[in-house]
mmCIF file of C-alpha atoms and ligand atoms in Angstrom:
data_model
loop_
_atom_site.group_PDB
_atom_site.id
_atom_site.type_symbol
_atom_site.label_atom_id
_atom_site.label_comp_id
_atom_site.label_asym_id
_atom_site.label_seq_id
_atom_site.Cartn_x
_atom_site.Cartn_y
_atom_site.Cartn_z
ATOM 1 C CA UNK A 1366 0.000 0.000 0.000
ATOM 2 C CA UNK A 1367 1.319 3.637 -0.946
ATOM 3 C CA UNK A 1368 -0.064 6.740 0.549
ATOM 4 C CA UNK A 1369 0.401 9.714 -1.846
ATOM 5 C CA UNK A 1370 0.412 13.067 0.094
ATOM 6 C CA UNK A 1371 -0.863 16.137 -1.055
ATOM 7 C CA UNK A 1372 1.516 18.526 -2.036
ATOM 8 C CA UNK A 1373 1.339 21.006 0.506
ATOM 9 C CA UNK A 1374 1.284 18.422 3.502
ATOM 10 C CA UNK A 1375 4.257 18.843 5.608
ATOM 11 C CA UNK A 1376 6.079 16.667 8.291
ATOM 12 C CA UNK A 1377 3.503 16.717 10.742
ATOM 13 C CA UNK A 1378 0.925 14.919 8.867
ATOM 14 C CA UNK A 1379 3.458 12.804 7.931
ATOM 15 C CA UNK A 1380 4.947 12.221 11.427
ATOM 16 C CA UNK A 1381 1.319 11.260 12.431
ATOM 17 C CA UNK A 1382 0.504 8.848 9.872
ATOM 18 C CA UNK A 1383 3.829 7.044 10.057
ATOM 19 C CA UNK A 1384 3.263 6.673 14.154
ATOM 20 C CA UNK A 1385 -0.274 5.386 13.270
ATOM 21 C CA UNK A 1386 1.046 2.605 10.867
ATOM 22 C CA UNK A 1387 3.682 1.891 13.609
ATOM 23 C CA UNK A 1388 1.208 1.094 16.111
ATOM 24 C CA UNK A 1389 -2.032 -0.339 13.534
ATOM 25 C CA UNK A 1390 -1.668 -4.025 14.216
ATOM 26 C CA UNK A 1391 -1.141 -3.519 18.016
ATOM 27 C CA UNK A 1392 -4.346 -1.489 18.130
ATOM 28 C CA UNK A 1393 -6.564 -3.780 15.918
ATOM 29 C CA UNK A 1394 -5.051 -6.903 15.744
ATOM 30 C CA UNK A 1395 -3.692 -6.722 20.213
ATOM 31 C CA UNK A 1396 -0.689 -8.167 18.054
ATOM 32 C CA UNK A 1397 2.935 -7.273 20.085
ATOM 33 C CA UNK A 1398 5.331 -9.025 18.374
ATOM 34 C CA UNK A 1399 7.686 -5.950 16.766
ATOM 35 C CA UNK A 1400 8.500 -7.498 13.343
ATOM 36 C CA UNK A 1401 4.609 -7.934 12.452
ATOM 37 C CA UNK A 1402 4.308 -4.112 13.029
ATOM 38 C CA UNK A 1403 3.691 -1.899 10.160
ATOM 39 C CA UNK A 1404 6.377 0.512 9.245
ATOM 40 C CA UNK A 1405 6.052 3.734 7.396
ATOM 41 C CA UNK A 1406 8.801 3.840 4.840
ATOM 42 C CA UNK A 1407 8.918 7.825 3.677
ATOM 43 C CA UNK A 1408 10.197 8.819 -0.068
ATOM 44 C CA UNK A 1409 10.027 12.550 -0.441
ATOM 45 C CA UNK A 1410 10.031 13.017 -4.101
ATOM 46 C CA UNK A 1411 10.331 16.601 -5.742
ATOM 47 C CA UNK A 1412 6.772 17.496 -6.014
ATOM 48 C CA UNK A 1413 4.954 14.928 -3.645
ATOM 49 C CA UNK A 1414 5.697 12.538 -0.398
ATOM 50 C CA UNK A 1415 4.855 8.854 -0.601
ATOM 51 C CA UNK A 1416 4.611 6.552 2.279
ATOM 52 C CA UNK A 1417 4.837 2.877 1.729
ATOM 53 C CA UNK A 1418 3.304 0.468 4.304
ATOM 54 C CA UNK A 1419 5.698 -2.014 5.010
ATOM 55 C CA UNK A 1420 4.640 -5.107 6.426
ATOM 56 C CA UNK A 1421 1.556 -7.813 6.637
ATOM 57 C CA UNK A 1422 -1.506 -5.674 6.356
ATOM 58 C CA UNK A 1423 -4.319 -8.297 7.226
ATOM 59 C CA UNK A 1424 -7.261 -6.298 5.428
ATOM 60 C CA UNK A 1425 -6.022 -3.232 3.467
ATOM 61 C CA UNK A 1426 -9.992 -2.120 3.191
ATOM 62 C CA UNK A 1427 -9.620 -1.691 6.825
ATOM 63 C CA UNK A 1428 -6.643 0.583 6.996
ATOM 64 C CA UNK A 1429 -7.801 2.272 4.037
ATOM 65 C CA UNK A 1430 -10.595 3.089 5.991
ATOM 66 C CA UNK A 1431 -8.550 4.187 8.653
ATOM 67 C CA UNK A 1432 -6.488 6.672 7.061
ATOM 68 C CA UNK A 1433 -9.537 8.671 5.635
ATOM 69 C CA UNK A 1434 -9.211 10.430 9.331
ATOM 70 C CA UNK A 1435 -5.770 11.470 8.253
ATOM 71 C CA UNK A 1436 -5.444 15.114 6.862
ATOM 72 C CA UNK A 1437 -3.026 15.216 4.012
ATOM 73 C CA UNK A 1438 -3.453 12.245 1.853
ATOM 74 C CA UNK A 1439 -4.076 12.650 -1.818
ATOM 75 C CA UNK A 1440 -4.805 8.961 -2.916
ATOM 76 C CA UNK A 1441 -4.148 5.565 -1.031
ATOM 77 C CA UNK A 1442 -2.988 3.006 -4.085
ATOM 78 C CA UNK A 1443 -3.038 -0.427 -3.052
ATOM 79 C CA UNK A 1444 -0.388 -2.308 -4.637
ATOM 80 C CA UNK A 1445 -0.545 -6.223 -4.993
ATOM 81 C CA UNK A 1446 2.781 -7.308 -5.635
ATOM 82 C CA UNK A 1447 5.799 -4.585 -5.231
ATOM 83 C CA UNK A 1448 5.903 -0.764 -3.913
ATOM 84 C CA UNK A 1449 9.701 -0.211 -3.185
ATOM 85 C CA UNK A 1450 11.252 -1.314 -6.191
ATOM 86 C CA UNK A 1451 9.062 0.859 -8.378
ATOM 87 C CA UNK A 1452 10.097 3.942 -10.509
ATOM 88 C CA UNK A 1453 8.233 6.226 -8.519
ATOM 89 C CA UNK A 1454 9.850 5.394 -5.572
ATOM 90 C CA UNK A 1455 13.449 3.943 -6.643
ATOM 91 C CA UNK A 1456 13.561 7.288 -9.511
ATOM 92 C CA UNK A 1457 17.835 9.035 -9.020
ATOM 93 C CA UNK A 1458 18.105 7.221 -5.981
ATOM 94 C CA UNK A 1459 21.820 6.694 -6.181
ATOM 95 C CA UNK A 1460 23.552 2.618 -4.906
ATOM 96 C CA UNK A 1461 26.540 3.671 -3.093
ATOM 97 C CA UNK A 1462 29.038 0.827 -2.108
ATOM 98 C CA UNK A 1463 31.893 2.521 0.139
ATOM 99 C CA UNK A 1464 34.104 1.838 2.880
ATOM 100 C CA UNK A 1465 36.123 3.417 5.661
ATOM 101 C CA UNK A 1466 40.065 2.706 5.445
ATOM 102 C CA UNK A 1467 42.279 4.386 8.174
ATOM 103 C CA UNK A 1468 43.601 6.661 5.317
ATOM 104 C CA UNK A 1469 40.128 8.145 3.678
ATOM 105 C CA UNK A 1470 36.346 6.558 1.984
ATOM 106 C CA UNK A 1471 36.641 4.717 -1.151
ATOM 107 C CA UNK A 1472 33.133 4.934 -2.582
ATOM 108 C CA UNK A 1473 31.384 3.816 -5.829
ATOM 109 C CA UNK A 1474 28.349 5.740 -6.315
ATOM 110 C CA UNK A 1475 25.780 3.022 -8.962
ATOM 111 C CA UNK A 1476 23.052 5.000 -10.803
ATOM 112 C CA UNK A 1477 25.099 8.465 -11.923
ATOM 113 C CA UNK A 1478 27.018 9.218 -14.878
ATOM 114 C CA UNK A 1479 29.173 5.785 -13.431
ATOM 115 C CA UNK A 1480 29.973 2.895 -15.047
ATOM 116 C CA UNK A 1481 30.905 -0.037 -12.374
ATOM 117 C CA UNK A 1482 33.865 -2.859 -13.267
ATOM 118 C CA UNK A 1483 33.567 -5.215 -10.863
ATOM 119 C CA UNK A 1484 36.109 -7.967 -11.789
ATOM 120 C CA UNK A 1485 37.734 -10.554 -9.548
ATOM 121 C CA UNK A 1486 37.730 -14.727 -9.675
ATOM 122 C CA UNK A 1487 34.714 -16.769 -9.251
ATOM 123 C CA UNK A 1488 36.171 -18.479 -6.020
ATOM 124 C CA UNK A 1489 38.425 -16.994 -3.632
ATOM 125 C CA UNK A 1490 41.059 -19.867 -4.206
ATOM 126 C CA UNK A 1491 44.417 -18.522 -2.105
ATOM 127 C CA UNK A 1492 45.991 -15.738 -0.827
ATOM 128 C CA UNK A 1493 48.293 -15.536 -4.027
ATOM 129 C CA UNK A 1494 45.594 -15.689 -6.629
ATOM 130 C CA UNK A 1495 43.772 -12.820 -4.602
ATOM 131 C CA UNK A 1496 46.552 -10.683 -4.193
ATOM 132 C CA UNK A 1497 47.646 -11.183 -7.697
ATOM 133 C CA UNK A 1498 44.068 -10.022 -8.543
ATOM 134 C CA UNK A 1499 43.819 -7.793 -6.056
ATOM 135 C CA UNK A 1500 46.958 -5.749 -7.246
ATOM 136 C CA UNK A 1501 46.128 -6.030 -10.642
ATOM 137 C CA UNK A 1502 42.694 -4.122 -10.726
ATOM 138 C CA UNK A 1503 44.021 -1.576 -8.078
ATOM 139 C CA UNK A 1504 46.857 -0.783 -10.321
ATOM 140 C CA UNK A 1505 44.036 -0.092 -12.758
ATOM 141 C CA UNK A 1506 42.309 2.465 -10.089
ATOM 142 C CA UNK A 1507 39.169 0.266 -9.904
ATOM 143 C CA UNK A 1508 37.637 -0.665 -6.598
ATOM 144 C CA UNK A 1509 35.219 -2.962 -6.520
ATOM 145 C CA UNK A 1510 36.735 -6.618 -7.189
ATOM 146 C CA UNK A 1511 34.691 -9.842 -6.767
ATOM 147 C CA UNK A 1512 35.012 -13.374 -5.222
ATOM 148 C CA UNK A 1513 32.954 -16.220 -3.954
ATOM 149 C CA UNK A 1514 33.566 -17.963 -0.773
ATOM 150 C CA UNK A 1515 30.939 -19.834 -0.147
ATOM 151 C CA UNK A 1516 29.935 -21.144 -3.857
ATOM 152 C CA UNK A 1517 26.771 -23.232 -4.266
ATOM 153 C CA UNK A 1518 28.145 -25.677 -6.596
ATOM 154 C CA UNK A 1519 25.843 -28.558 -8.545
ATOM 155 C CA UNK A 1520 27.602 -31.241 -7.401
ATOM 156 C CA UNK A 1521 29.182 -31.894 -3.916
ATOM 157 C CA UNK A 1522 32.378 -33.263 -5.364
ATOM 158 C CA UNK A 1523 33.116 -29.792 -6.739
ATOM 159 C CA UNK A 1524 35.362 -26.890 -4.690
ATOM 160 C CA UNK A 1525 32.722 -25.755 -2.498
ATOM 161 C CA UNK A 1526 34.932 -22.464 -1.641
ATOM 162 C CA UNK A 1527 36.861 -21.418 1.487
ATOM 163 C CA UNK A 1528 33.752 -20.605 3.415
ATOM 164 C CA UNK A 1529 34.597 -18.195 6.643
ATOM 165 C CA UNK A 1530 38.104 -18.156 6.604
ATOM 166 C CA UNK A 1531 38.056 -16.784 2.631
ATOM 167 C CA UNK A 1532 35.996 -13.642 3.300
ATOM 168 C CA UNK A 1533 38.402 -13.127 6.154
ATOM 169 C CA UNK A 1534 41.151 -13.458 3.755
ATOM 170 C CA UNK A 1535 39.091 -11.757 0.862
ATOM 171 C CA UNK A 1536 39.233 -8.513 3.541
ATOM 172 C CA UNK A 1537 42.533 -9.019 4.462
ATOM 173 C CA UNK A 1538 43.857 -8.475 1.074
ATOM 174 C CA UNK A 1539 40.941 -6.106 0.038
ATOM 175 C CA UNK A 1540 42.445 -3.702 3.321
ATOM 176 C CA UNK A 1541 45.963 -3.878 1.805
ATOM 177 C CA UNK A 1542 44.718 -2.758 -1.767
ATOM 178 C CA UNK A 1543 41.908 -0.265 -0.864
ATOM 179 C CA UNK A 1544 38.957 -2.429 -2.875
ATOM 180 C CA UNK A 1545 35.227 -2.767 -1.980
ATOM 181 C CA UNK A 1546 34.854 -6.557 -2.457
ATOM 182 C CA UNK A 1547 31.075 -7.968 -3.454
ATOM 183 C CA UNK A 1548 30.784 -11.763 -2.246
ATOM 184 C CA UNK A 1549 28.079 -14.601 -1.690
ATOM 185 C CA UNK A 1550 26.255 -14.952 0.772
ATOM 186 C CA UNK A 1551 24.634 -17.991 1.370
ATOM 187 C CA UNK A 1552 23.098 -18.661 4.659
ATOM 188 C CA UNK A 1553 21.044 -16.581 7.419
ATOM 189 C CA UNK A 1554 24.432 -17.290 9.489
ATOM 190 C CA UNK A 1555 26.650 -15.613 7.614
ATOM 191 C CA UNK A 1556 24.525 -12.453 8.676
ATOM 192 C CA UNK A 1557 27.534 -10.881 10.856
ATOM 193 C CA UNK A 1558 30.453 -12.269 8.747
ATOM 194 C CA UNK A 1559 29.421 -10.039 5.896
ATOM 195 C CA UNK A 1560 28.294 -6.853 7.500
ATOM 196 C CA UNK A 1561 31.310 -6.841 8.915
ATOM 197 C CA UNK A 1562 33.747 -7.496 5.983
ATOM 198 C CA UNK A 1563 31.634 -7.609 2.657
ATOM 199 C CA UNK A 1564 30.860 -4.227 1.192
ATOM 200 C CA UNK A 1565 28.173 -5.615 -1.571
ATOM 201 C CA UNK A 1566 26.299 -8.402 0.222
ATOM 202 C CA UNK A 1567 25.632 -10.770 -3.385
ATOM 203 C CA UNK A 1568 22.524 -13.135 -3.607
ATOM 204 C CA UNK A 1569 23.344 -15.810 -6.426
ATOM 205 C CA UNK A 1570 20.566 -16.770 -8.687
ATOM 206 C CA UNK A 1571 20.200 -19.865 -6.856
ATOM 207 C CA UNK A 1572 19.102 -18.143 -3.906
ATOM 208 C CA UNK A 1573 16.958 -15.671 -5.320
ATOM 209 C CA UNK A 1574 13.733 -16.694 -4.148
ATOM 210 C CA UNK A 1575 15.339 -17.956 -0.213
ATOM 211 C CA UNK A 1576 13.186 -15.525 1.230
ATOM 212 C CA UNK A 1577 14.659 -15.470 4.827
ATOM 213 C CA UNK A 1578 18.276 -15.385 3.441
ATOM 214 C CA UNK A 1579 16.906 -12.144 1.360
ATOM 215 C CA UNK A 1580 15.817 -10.668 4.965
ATOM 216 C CA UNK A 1581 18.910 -11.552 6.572
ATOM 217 C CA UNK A 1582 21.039 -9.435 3.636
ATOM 218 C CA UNK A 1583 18.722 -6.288 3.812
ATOM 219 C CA UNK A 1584 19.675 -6.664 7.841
ATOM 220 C CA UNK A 1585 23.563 -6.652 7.373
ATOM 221 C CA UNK A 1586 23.216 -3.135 6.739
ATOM 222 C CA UNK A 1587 24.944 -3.977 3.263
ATOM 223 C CA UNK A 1588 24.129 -2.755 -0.273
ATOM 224 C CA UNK A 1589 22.630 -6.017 -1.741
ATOM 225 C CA UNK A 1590 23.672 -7.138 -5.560
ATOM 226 C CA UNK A 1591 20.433 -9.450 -6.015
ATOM 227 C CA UNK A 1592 21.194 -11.780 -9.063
ATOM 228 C CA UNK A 1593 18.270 -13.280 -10.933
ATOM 229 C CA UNK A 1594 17.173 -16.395 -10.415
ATOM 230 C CA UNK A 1595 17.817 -18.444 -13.610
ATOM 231 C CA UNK A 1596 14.359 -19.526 -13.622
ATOM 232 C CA UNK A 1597 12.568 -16.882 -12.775
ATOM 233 C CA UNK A 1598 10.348 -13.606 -13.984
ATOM 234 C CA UNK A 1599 11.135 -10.570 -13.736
ATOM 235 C CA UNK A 1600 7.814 -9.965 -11.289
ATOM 236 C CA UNK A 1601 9.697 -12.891 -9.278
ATOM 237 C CA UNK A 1602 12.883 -11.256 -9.734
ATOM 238 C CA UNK A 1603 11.356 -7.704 -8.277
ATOM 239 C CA UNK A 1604 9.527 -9.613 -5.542
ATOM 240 C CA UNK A 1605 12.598 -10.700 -4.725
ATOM 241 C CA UNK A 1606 14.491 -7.187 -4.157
ATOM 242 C CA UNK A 1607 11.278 -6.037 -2.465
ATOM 243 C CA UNK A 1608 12.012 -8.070 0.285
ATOM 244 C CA UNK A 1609 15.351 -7.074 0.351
ATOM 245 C CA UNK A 1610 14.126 -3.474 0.189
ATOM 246 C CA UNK A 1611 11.496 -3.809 3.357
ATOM 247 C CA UNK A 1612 14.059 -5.113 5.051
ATOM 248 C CA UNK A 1613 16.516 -2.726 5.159
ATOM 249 C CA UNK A 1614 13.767 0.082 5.512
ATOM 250 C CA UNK A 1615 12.444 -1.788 8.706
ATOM 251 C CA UNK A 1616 15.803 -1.876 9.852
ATOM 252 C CA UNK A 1617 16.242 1.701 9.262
ATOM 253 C CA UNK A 1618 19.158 0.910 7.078
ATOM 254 C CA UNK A 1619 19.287 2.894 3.530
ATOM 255 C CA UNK A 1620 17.099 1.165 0.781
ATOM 256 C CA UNK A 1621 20.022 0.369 -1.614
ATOM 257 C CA UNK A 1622 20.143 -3.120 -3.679
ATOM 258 C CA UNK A 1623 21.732 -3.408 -7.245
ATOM 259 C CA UNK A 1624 19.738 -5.561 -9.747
ATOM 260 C CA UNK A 1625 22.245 -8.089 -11.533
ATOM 261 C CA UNK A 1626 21.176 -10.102 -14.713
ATOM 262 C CA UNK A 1627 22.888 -13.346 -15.459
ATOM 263 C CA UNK A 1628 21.193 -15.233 -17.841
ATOM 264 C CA UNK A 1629 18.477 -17.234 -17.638
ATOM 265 C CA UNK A 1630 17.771 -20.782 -18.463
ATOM 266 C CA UNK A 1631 15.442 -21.455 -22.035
ATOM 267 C CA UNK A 1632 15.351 -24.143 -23.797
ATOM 268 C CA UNK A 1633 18.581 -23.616 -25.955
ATOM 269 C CA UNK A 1634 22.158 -24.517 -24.401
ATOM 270 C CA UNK A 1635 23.944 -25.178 -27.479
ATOM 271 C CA UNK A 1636 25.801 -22.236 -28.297
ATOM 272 C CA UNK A 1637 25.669 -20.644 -24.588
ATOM 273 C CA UNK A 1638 25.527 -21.396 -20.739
ATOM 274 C CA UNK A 1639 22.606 -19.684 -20.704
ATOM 275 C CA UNK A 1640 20.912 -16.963 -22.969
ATOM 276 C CA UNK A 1641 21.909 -14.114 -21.952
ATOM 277 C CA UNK A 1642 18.671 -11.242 -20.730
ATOM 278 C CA UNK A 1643 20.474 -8.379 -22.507
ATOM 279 C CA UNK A 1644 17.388 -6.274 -23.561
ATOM 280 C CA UNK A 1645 15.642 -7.091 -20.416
ATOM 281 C CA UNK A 1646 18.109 -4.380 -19.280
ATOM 282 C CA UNK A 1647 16.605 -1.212 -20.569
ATOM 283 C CA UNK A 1648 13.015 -2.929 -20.647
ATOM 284 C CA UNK A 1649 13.327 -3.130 -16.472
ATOM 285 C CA UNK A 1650 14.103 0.286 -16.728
ATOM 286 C CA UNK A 1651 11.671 1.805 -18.828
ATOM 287 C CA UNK A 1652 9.150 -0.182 -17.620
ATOM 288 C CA UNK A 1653 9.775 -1.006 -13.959
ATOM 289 C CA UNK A 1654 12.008 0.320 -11.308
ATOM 290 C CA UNK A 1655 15.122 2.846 -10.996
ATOM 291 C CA UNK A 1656 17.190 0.452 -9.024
ATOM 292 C CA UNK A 1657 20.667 0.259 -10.633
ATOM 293 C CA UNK A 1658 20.998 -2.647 -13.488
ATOM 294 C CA UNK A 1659 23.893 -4.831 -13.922
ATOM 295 C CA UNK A 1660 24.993 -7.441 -16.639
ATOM 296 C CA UNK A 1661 27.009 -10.804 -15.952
ATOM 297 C CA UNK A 1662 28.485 -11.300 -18.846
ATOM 298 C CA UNK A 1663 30.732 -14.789 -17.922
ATOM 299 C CA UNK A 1664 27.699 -16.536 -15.859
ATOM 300 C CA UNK A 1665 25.207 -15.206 -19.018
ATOM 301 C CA UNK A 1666 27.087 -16.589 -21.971
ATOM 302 C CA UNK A 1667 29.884 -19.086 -19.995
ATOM 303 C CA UNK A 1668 32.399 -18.737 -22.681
ATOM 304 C CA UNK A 1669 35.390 -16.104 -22.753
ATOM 305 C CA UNK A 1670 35.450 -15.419 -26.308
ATOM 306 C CA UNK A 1671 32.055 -13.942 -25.863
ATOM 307 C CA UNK A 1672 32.661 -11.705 -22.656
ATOM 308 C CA UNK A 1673 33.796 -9.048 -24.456
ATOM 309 C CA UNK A 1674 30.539 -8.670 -26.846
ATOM 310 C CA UNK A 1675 28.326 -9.321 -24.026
ATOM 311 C CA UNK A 1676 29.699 -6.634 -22.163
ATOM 312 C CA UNK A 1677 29.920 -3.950 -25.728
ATOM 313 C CA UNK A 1678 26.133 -4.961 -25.384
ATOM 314 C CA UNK A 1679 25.579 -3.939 -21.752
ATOM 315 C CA UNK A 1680 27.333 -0.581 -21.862
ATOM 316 C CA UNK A 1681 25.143 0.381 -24.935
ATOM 317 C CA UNK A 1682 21.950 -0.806 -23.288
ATOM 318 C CA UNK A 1683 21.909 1.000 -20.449
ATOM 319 C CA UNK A 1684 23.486 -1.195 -17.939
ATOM 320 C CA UNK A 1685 25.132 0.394 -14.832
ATOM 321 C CA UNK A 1686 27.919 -2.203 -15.195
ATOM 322 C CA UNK A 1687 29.384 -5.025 -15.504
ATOM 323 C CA UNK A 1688 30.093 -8.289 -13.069
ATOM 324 C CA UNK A 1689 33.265 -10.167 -14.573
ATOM 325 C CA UNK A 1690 35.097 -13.016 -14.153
ATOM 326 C CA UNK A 1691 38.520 -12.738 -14.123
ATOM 327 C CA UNK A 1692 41.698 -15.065 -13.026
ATOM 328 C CA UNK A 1693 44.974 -15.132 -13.339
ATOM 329 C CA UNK A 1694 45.144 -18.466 -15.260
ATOM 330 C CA UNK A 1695 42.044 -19.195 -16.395
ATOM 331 C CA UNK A 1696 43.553 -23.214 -17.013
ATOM 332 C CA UNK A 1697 44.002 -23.559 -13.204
ATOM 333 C CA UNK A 1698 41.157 -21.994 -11.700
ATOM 334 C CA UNK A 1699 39.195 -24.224 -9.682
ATOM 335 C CA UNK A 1700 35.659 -22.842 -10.674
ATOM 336 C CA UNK A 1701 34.717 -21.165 -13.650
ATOM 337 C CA UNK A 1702 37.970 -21.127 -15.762
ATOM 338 C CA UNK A 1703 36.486 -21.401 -19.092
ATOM 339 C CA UNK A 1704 34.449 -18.259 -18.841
ATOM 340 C CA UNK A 1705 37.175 -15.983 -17.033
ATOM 341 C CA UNK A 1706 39.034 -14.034 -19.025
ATOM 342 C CA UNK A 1707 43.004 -13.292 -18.180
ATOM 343 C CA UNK A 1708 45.073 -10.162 -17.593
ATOM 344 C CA UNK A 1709 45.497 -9.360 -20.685
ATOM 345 C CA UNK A 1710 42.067 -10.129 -22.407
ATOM 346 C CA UNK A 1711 40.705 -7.912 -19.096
ATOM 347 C CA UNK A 1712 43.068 -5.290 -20.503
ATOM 348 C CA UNK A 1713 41.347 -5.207 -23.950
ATOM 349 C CA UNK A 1714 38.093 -5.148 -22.398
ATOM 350 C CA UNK A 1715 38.590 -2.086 -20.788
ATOM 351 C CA UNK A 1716 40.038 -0.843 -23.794
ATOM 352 C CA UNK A 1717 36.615 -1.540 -25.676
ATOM 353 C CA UNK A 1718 34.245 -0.435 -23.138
ATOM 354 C CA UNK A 1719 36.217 3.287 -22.011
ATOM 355 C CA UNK A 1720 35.165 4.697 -25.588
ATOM 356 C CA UNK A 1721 31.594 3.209 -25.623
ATOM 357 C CA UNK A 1722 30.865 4.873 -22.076
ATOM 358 C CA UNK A 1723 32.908 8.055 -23.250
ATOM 359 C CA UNK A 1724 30.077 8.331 -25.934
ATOM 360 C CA UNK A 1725 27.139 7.625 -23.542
ATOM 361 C CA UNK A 1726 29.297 10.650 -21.519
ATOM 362 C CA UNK A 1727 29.830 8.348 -18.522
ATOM 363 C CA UNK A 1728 32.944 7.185 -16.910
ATOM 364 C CA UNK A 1729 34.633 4.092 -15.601
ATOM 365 C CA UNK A 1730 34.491 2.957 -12.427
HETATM 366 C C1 LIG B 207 28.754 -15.976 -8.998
HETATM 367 O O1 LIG B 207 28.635 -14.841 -9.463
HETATM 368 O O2 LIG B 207 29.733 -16.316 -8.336
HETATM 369 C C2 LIG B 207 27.701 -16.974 -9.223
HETATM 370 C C3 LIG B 207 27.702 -18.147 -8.611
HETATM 371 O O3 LIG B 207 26.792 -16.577 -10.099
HETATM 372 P P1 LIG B 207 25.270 -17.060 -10.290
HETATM 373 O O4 LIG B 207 24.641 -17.028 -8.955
HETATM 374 O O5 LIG B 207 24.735 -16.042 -11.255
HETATM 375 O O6 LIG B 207 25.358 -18.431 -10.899
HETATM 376 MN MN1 LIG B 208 31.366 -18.261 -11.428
#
């Protein structure tokens, strides 16, 4: 449910409304427990305020009934599957992924003029393969670099990732090199691991509709990178960052999740991994939310030799970056190798994309 306010109300009618919603389901329902409490999530936009109810509302009649007392309100619209994501309310809002190091912020801003590189190896393997990456894409002035720890592999007899002790090492080497480093989270337990060294909190597509593990990353505090679920539509797929998106409002922590496609699954495997969502880019964007959009292009296509295009593709359709797999030596890498690309074919990459975003007037990042 959104409440649209009239243009002229001010913070008091807001204030009262929002303390209202806070203390609904007590009042009407005798209901004490604190998470089933309604919370008044506020978006002041340039010409109007909108208030989204966030939480179970057992009969929205009823508390649109309610609210008629209110001065203030222009229009109550009751929305049936998603209210946070939308472009109303997500419109400019910028993603910003930052941390503190003892010698100044290193911040990456998503939704400006920026275009994000976030590179790194699938898995966290070993300190020398993460410092050698780690170096590398500093030396380039990047600052976002990824790696899984805990990978959800298909088969148990596969690496499964260092688990705890690589996101410790992930920071470790991240502090020495001044990078923001995105990794996978893949359990409620992890909550505290990665608030506390994971700047971009990522959801893999096979997790995408684990509801509670979505609550648990919009409670780290984190920005989230929400992949979609290689199955599912993009109404699932927004669901999906709503939750993330009431979560961190309940939690009072800023509303800030990065939309990542990766491909989904059809019917056709022969040429590619998966076929790769490319136009559903700009179509979520015209047609559905201002939340920052990203492209995988190794997960999307799974082959190296078509990174590069998939990621020409991106820049040009409006992406706000890229997610790429990097390593090394692609032969030795213990997940992913055929669809990371090497120093030197990163190199090119960036060589390709810097005069595409030039020409859409945006910059590297
Ligand atoms: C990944 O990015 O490490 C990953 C496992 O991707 P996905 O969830 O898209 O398969
Ligand atoms: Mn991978």
């Amino acid at each position: 449910m959104v409440i649209k306010m009239e243009q002229g109300a001010g913070n008091p009618e807001i204030t009262k409304i929002c303390s209202f919603l806070s203390g609904y389901i007590k009042t009407f329902y005798h209901e004490d427990d604190p998470e089933k409490q309604l919370y008044g999530a506020i978006n002041p936009g340039k010409d109007w305020t909108l208030i989204n109810v966030i939480g179970y509302i057992p009969d929205k009649q009823h508390l649109n009934e309610q609210l008629s007392f209110f001065e203030g309100i222009e229009e109550v619209i009751i929305v049936s599957k998603y209210s946070l994501v939308n472009k109303e309310y997500t419109q400019g809002r910028p993603v910003k992924v930052g941390r503190d190091f003892p010698d100044g912020r290193v911040e990456v801003s998503l939704n400006g003029n920026e275009f994000a590189i976030i590179a790194g190896p699938c898995a966290v393997e070993n300190e020398s393969q993460i410092k050698a990456v780690a170096k590398f894409i500093s030396g380039l002035g990047l600052k976002l670099m990824r790696g899984g720890a805990y990978k959800p592999r298909t088969y148990p007899s596969s690496f499964q990732g260092l688990r705890d002790k690589g996101i410790r090492l992930f920071r470790k080497v991240a502090d020495k090199y001044r990078l923001l480093i995105v990794s996978e989270m893949t359990e409620v337990a992890q909550r505290d691991l990665f608030s506390q060294c994971v700047d971009l909190v990522q959801i893999g597509t096979r997790n995408m509709q684990n509801y509670e593990l979505l609550k648990a990353a919009g409670q780290t505090g984190k920005p989230v990178l929400l992949k979609r679920g290689m199955m599912a539509d993009i109404d699932e797929f927004l669901g999906a960052a709503e939750y993330i998106l009431q979560e961190q409002a309940r939690c009072g922590h800023e509303q800030q999740v990065i939309l990542c496609l990766r491909g989904i699954r059809t019917f056709d495997n022969a040429l590619m991994r998966n076929t790769p969502d490319l136009a559903t880019i700009a179509a979520l964007k015209q047609k559905k939310t201002g939340l920052p959009v990203i492209f995988d292009p190794s997960h999307s296509t799974g082959d190296r030799n078509l990174v590069v295009t998939a990621s020409k593709q991106a820049a040009v359709g409006e992406a706000n970056g890229v997610l790429v797999e990097i390593h090394p030596e692609p032969q030795k890498a213990l997940v992913d190798g055929p669809q990371s690309l090497d120093f030197e074919q990163f190199l090119k990459l960036l060589q390709i994309l810097n005069p595409l975003c030039e020409l859409e007037k945006r910059v590297l990042t």
